[in-house]
mmCIF file of N, CA and C in Angstrom:
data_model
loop_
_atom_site.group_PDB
_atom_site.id
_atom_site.type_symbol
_atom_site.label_atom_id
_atom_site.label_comp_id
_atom_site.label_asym_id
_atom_site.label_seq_id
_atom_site.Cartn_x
_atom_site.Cartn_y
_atom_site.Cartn_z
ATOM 1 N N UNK A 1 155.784 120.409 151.287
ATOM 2 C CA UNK A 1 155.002 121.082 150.276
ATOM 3 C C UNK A 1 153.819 121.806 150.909
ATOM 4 N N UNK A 2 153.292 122.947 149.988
ATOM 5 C CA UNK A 2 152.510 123.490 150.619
ATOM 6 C C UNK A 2 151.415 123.005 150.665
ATOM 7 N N UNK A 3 149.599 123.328 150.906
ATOM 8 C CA UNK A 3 148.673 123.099 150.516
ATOM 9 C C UNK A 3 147.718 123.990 149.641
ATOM 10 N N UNK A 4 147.085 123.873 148.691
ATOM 11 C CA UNK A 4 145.998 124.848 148.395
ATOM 12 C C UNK A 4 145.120 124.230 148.162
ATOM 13 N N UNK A 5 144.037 125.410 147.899
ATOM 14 C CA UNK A 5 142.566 124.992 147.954
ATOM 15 C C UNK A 5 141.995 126.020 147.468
ATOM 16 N N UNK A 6 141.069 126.256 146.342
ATOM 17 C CA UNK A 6 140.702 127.162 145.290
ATOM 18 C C UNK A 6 139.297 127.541 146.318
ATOM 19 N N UNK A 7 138.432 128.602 145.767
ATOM 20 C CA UNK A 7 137.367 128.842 146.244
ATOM 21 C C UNK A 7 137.153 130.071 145.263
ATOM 22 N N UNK A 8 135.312 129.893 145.137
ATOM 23 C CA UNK A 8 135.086 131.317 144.408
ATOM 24 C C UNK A 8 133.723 130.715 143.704
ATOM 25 N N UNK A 9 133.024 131.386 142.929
ATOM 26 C CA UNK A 9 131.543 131.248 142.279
ATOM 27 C C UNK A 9 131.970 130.176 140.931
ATOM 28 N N UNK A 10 130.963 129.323 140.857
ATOM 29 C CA UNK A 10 130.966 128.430 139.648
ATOM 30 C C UNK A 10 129.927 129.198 138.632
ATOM 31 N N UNK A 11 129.719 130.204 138.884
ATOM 32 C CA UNK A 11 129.378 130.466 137.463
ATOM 33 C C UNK A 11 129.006 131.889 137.398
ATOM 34 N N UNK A 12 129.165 132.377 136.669
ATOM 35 C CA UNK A 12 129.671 133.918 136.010
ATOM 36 C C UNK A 12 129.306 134.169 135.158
ATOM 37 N N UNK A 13 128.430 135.702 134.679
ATOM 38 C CA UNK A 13 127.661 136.061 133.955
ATOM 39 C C UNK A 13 128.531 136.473 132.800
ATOM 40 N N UNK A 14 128.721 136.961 131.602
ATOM 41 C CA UNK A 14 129.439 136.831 130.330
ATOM 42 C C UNK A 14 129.396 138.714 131.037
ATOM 43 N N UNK A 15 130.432 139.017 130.750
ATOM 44 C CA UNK A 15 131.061 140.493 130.435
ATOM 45 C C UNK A 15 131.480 140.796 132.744
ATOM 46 N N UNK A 16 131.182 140.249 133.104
ATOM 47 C CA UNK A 16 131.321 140.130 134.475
ATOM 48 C C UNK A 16 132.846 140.075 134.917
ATOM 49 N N UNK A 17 133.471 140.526 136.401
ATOM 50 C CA UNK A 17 134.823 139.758 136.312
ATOM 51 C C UNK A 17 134.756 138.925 137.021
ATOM 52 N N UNK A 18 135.970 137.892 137.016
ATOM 53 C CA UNK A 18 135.588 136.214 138.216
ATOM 54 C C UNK A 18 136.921 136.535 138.758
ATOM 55 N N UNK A 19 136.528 136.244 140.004
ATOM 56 C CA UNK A 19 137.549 136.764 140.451
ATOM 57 C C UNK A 19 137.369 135.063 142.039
ATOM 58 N N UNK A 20 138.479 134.615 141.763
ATOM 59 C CA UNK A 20 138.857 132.744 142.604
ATOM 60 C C UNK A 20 140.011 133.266 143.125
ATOM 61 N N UNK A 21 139.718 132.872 145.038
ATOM 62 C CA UNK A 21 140.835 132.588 146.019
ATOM 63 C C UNK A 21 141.824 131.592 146.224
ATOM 64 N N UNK A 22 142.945 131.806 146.260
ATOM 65 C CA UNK A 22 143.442 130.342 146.656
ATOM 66 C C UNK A 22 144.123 130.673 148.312
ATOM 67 N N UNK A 23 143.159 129.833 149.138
ATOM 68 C CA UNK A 23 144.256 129.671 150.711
ATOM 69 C C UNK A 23 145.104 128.934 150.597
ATOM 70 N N UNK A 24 146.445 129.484 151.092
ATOM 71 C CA UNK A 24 147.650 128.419 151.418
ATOM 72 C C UNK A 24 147.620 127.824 152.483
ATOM 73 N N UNK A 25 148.336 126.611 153.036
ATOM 74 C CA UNK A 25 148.615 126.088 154.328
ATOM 75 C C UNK A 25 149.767 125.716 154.065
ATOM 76 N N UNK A 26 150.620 125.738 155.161
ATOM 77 C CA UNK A 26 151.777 124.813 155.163
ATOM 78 C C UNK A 26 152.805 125.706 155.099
ATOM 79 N N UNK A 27 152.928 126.659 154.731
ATOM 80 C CA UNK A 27 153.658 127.607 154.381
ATOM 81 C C UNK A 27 153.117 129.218 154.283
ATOM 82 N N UNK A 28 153.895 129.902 153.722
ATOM 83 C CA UNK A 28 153.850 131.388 153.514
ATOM 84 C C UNK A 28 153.869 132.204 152.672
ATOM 85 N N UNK A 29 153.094 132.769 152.177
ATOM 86 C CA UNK A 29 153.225 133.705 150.984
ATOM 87 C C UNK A 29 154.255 133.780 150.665
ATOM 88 N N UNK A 30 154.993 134.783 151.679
ATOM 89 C CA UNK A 30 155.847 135.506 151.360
ATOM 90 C C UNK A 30 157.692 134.646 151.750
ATOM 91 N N UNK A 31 157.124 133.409 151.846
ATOM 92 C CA UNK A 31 158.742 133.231 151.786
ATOM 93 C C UNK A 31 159.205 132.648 150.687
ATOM 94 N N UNK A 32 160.888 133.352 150.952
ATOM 95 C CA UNK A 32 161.859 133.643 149.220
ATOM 96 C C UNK A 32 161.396 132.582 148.848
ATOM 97 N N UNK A 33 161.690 132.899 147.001
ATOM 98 C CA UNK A 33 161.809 132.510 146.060
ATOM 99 C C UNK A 33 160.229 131.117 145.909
ATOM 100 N N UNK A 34 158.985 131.507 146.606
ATOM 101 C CA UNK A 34 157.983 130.596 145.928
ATOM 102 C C UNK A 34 157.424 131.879 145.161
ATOM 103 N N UNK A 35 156.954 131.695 143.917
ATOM 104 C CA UNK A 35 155.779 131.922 142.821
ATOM 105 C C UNK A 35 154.533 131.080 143.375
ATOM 106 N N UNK A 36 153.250 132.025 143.296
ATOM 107 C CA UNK A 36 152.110 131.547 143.564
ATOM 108 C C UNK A 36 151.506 131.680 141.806
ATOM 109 N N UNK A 37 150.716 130.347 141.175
ATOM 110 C CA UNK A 37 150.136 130.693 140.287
ATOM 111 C C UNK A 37 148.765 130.434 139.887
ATOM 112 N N UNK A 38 148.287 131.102 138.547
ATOM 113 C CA UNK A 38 146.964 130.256 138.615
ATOM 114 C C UNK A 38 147.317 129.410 137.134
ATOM 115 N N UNK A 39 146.448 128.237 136.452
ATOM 116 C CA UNK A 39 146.757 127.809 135.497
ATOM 117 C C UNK A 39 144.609 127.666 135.604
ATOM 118 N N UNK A 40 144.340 127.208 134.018
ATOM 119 C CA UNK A 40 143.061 126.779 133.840
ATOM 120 C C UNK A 40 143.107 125.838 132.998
ATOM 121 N N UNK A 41 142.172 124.943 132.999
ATOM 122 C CA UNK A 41 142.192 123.877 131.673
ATOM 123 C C UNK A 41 140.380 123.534 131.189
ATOM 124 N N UNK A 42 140.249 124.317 130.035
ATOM 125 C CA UNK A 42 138.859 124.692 129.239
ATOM 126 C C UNK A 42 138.696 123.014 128.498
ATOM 127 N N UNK A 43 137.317 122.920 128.528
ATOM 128 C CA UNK A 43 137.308 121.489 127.855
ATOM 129 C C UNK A 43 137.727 121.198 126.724
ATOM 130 N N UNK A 44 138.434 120.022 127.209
ATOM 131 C CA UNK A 44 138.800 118.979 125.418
ATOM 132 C C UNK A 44 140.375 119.908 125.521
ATOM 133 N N UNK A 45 141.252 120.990 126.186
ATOM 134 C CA UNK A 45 142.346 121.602 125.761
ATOM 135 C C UNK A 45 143.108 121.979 127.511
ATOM 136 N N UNK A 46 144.458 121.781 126.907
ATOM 137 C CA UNK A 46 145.358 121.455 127.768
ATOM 138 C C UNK A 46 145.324 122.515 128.904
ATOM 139 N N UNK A 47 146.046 122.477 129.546
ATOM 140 C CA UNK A 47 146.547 123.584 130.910
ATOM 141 C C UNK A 47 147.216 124.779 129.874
ATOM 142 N N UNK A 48 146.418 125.912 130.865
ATOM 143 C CA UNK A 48 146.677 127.280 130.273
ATOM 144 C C UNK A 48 147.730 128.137 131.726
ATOM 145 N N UNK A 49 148.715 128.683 131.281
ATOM 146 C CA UNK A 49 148.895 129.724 133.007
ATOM 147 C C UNK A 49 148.280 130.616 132.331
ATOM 148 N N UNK A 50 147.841 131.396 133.953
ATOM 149 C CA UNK A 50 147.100 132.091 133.703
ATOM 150 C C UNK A 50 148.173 133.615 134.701
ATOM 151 N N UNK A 51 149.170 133.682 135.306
ATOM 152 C CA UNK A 51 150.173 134.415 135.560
ATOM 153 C C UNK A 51 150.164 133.988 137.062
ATOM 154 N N UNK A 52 151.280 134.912 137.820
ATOM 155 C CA UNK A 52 151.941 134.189 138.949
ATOM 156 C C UNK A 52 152.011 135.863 139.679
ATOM 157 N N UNK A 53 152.131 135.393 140.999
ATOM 158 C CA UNK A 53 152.343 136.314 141.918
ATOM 159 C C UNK A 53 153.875 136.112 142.441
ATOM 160 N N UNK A 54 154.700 136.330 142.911
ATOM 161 C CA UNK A 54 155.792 135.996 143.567
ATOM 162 C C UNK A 54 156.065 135.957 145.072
ATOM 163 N N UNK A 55 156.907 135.681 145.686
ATOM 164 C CA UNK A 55 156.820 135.959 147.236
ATOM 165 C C UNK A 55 156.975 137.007 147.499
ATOM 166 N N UNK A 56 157.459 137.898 146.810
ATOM 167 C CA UNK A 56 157.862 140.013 147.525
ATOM 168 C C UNK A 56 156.624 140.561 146.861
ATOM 169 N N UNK A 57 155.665 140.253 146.244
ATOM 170 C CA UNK A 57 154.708 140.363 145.892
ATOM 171 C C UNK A 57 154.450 141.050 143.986
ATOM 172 N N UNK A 58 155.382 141.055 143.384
ATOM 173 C CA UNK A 58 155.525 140.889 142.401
ATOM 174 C C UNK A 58 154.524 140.233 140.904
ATOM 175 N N UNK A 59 153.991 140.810 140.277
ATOM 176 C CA UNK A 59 153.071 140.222 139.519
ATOM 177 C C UNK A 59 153.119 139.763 138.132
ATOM 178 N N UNK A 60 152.943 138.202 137.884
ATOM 179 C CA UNK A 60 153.610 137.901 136.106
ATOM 180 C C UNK A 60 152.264 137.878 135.042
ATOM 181 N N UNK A 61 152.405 138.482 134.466
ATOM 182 C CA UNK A 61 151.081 138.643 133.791
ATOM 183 C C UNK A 61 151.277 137.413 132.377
ATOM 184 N N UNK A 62 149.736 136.628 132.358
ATOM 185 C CA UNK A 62 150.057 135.653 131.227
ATOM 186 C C UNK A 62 149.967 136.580 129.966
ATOM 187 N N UNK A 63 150.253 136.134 128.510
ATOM 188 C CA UNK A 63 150.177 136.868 127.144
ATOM 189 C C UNK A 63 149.250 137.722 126.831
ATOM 190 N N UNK A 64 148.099 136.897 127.228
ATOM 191 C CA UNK A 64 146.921 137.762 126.900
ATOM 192 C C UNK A 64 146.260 139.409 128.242
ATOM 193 N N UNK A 65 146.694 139.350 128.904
ATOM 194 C CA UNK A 65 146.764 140.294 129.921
ATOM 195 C C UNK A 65 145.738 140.694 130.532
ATOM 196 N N UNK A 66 144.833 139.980 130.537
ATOM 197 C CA UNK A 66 143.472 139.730 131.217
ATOM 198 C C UNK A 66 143.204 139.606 132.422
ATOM 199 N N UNK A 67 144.729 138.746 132.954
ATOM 200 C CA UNK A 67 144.413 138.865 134.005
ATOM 201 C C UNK A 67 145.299 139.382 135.519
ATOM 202 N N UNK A 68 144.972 139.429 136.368
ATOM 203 C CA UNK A 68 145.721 140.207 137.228
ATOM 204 C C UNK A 68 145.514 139.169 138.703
ATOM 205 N N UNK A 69 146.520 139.229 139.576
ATOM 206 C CA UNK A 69 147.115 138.560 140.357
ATOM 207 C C UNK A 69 146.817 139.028 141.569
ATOM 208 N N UNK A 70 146.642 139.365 142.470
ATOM 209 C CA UNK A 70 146.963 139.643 143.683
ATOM 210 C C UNK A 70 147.272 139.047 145.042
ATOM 211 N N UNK A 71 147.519 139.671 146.077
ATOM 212 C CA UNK A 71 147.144 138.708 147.335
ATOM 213 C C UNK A 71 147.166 139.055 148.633
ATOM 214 N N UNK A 72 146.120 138.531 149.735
ATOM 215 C CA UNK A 72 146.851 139.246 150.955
ATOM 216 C C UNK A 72 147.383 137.952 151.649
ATOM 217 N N UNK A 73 148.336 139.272 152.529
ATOM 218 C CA UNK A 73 149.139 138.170 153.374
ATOM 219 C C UNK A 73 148.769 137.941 154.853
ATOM 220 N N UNK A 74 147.792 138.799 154.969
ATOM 221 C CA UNK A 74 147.642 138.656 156.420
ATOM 222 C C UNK A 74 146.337 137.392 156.648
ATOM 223 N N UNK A 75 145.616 137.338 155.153
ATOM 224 C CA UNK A 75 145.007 135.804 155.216
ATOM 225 C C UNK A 75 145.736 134.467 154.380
ATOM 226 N N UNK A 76 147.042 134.873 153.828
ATOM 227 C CA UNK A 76 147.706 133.632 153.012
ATOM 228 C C UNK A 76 146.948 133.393 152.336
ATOM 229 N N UNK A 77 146.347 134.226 151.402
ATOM 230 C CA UNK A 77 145.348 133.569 149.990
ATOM 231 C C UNK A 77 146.288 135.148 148.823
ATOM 232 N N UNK A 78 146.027 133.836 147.884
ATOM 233 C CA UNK A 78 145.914 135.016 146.669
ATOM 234 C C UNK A 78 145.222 134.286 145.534
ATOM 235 N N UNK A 79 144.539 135.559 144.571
ATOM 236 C CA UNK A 79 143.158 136.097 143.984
ATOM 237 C C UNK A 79 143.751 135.715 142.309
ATOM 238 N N UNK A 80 142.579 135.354 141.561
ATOM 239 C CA UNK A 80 143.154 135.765 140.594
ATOM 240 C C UNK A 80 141.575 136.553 140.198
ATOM 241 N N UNK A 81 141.953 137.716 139.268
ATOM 242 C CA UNK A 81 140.661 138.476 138.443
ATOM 243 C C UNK A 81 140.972 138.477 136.964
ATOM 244 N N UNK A 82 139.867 138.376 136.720
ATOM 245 C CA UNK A 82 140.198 137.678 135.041
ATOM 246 C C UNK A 82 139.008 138.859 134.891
ATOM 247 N N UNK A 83 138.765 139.921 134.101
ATOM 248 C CA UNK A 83 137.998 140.874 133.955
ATOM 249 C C UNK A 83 136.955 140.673 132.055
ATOM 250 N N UNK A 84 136.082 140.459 132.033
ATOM 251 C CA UNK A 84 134.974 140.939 131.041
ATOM 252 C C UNK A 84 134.877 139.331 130.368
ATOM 253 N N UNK A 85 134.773 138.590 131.041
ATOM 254 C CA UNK A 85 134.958 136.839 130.759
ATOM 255 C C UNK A 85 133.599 136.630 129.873
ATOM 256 N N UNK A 86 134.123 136.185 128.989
ATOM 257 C CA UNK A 86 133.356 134.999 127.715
ATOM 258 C C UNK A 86 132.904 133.740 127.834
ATOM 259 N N UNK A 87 131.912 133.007 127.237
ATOM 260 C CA UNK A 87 131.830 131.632 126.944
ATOM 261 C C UNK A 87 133.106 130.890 127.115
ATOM 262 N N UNK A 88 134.164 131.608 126.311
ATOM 263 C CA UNK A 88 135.507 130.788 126.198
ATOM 264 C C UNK A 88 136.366 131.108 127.722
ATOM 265 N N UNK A 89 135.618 131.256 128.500
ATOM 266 C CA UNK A 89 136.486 131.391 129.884
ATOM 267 C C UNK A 89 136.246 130.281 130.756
ATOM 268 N N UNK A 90 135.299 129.380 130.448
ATOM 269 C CA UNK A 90 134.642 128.564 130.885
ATOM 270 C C UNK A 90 135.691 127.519 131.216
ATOM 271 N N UNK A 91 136.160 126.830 132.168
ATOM 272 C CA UNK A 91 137.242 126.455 132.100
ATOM 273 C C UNK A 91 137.658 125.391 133.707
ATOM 274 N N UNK A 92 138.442 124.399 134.340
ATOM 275 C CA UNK A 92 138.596 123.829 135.399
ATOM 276 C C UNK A 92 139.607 125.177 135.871
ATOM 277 N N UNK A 93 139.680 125.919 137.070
ATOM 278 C CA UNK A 93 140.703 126.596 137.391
ATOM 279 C C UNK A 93 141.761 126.301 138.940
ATOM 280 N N UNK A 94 142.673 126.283 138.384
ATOM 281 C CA UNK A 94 143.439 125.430 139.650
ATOM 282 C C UNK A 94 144.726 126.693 140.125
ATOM 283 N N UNK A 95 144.911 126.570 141.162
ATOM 284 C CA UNK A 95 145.606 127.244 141.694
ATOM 285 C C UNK A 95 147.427 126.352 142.152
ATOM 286 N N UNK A 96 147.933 126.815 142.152
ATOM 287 C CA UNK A 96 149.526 126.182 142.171
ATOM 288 C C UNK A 96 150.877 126.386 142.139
ATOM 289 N N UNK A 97 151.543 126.338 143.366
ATOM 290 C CA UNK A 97 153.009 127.096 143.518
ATOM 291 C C UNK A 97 154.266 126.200 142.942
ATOM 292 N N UNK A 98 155.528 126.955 143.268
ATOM 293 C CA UNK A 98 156.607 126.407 143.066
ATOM 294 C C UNK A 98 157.740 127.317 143.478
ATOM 295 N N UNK A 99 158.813 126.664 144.019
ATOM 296 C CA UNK A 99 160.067 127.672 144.622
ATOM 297 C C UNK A 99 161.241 127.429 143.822
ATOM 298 N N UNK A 100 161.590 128.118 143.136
ATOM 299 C CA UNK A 100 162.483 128.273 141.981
ATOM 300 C C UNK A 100 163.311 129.757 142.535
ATOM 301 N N UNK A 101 164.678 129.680 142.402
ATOM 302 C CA UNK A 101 165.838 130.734 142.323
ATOM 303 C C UNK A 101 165.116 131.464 140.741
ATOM 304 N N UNK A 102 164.685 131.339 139.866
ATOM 305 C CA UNK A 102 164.818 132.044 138.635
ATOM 306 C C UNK A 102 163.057 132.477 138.390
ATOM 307 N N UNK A 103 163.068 133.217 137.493
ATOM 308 C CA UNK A 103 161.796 133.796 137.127
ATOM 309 C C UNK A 103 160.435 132.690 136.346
ATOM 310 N N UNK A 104 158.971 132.968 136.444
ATOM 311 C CA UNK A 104 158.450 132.580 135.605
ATOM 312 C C UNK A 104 158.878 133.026 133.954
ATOM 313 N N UNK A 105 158.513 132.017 132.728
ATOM 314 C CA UNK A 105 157.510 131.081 132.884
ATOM 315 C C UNK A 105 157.852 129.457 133.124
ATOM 316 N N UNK A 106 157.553 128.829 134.296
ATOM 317 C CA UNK A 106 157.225 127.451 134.056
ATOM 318 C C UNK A 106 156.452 126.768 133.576
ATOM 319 N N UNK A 107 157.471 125.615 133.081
ATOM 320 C CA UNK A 107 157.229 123.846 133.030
ATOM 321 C C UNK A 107 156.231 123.276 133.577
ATOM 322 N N UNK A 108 155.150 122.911 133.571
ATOM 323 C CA UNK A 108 154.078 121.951 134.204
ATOM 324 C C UNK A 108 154.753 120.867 135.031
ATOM 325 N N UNK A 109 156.445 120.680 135.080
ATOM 326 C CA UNK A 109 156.764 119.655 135.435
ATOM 327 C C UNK A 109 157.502 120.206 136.936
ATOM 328 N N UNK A 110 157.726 121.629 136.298
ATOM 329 C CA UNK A 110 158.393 122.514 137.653
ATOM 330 C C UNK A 110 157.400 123.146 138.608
ATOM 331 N N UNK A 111 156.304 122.300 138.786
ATOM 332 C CA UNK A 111 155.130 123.077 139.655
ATOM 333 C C UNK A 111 155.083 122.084 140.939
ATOM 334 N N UNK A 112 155.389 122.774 141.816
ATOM 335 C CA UNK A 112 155.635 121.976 143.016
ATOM 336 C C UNK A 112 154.043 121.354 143.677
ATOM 337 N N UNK A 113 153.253 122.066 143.866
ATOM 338 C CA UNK A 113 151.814 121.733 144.608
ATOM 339 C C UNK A 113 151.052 121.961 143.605
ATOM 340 N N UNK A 114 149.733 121.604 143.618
ATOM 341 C CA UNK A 114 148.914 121.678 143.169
ATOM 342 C C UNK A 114 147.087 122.096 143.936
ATOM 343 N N UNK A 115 146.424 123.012 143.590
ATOM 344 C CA UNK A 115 145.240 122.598 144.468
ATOM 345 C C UNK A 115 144.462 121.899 143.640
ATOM 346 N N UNK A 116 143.149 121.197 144.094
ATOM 347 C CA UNK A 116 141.828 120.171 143.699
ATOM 348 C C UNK A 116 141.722 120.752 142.130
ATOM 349 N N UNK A 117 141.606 122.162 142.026
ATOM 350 C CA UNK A 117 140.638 122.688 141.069
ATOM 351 C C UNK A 117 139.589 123.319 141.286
ATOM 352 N N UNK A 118 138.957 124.117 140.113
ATOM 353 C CA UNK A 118 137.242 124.448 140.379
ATOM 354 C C UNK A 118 136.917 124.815 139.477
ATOM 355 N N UNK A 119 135.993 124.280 138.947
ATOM 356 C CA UNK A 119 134.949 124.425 137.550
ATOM 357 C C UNK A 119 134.431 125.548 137.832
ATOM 358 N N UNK A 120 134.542 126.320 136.529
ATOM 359 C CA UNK A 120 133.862 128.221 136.433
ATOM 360 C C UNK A 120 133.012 127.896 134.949
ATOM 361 N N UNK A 121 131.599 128.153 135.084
ATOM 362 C CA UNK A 121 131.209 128.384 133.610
ATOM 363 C C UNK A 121 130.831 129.717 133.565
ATOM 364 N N UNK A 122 130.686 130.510 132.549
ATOM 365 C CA UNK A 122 130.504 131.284 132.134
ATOM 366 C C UNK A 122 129.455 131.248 131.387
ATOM 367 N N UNK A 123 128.346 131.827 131.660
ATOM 368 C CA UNK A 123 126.804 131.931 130.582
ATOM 369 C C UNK A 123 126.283 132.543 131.552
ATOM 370 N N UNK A 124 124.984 133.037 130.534
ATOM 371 C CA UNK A 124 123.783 134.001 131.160
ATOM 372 C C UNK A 124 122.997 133.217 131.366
#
């Protein structure tokens, strides 16, 4: 399994974008068939995805379309930017892959690694 490890500012001004790294170890961006994702979990309410990158570099955008994916490969991290963030963005944000033959969206149960997490609040 791989490793991650989130990084980025704990706290973020309201209309601002937040934009959290995740470094991989252990592995490679870009090899077949892993999805890189982000998920968040806001207090008192469950795990949210928040969309997925793929290994050919491919981008899954969650419902609300806020946010956007990226990544480089020549440092094995990828980004997530969540653009014009609210009070309600406030949230634990964790970063987390999985190697699946088929497309997002996954199962919480089909998520292979996990990183620590990282608390983001949002206020002025």
């Amino acid at each position: 399994q791989v490793q991650l490890q989130e990084s980025g500012p704990g706290l973020v001004k309201p209309s601002q974008t937040l934009s959290l790294t995740c470094t991989v170890s252990g592995g490679a961006l870009t090899t077949k068939y892993y999805y890189w994702m982000w998920f968040r979990q806001p207090p008192g309410k469950g795990l949210e995805w928040m969309g997925a990158i793929d290994y050919s570099g491919i981008p899954y955008s969650s419902p609300s379309r806020r946010s956007l994916i990226t990544r480089n490969t020549s440092k094995n991290q990828f980004t997530l930017h969540l653009n014009s963030v609210t009070p309600e963005d406030t949230a634990i944000y964790y970063c987390a892959a999985t190697q699946r033959d088929y497309e997002p969206p996954f199962d919480l149960n089909e998520v292979d690694s996990w990183g620590q997490g990282t608390q983001v609040t949002v206020s002025s």
